mmCIF file of C-alpha atoms in Angstrom:
data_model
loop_
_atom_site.group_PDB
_atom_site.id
_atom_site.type_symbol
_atom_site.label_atom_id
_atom_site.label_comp_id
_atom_site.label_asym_id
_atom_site.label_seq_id
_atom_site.Cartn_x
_atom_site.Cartn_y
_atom_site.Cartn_z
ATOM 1 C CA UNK A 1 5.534 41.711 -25.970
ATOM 2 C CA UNK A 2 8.172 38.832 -27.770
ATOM 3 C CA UNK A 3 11.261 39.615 -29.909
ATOM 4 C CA UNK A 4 12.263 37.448 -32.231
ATOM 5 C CA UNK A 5 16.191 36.739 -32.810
ATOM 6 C CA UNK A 6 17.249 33.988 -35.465
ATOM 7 C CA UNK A 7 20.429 32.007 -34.410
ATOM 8 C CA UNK A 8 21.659 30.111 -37.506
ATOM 9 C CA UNK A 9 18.760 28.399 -38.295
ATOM 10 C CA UNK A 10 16.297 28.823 -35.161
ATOM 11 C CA UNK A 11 14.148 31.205 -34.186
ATOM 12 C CA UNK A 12 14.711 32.435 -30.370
ATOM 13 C CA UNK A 13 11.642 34.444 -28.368
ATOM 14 C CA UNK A 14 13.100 36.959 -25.653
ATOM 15 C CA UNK A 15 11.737 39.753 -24.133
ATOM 16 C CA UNK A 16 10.646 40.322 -20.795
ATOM 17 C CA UNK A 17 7.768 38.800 -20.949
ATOM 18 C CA UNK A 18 9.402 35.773 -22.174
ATOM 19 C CA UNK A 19 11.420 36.433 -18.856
ATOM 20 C CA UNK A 20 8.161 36.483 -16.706
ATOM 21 C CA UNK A 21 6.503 33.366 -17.981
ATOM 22 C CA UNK A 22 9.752 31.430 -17.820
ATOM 23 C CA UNK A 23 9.969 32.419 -14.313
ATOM 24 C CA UNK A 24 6.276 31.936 -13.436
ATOM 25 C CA UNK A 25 6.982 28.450 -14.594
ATOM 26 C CA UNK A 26 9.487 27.716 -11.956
ATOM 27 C CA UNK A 27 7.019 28.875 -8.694
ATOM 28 C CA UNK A 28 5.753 27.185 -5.860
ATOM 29 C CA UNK A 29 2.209 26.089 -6.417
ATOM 30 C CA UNK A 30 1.793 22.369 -4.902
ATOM 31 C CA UNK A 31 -0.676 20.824 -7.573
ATOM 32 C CA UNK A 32 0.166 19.207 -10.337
ATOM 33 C CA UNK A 33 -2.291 20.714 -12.842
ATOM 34 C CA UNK A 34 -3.661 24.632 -13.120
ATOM 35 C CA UNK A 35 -4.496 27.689 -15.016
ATOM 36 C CA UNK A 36 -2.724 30.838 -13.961
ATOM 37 C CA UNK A 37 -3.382 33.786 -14.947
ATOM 38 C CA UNK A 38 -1.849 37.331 -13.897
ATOM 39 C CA UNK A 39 -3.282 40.216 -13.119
ATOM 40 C CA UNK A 40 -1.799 42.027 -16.407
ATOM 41 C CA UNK A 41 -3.218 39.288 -18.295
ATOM 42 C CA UNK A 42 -6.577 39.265 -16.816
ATOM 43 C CA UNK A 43 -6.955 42.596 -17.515
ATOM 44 C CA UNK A 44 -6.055 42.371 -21.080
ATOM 45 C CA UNK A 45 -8.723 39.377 -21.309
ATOM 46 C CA UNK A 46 -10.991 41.734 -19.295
ATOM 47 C CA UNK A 47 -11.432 38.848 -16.665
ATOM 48 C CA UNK A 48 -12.483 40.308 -13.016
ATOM 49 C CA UNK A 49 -10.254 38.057 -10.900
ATOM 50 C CA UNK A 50 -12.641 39.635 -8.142
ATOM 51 C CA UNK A 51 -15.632 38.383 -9.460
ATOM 52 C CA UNK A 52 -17.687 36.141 -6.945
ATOM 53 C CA UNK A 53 -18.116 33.272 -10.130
ATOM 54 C CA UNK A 54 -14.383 32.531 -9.505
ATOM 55 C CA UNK A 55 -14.840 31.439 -5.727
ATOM 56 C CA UNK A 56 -12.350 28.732 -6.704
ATOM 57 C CA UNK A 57 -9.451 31.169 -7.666
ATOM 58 C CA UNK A 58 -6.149 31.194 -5.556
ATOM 59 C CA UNK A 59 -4.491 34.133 -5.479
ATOM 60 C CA UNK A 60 -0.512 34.387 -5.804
ATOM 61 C CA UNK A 61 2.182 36.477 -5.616
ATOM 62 C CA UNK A 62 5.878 36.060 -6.938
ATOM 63 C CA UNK A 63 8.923 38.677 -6.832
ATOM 64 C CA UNK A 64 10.849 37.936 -9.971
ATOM 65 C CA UNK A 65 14.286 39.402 -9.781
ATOM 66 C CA UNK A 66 15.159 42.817 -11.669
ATOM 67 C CA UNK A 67 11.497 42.547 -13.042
ATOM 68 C CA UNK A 68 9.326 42.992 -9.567
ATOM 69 C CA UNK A 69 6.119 41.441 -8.030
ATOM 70 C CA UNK A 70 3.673 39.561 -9.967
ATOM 71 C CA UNK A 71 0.013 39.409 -8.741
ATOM 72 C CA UNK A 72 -2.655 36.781 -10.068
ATOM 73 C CA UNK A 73 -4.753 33.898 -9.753
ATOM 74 C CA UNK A 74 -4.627 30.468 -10.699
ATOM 75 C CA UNK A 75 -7.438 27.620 -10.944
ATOM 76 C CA UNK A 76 -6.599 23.819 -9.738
ATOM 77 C CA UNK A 77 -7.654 21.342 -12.576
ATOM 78 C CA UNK A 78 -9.243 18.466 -11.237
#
């Protein structure tokens, strides 16, 4: 979920999940060039992160502070 606040004459998104994906951003994956997905997001895209087609996924983990532990996977692009 993303708020909306204007300040003069730009639009600002916050939210917590605004929070989380600014944080995911700043992680420690080595490559260059992925697609992550978390496990909240994979269910709302009904994507089995378990499912055997996605051999290739990594799996992550990242505590973000005063939110908690986010789970998911991410694919390298090569």
């Amino acid at each position: 979920e993303v708020k909306k606040i204007k300040i003069h004459n730009f639009e600002k998104l916050y939210g917590r999940d605004v929070i989380i994906v600014h944080r995911l951003l700043k992680n420690k994956i080595k490559e260059a060039e992925y697609i992550l997905i978390t496990k909240n997001n994979s269910e709302q895209l009904r994507l089995d992160i378990s499912h055997p087609q996605l051999c290739d996924a990594k799996y992550f983990t990242q505590n973000i502070e005063n939110i908690g532990t986010v789970e998911g996977v991410y694919f390298v692009i090569q």
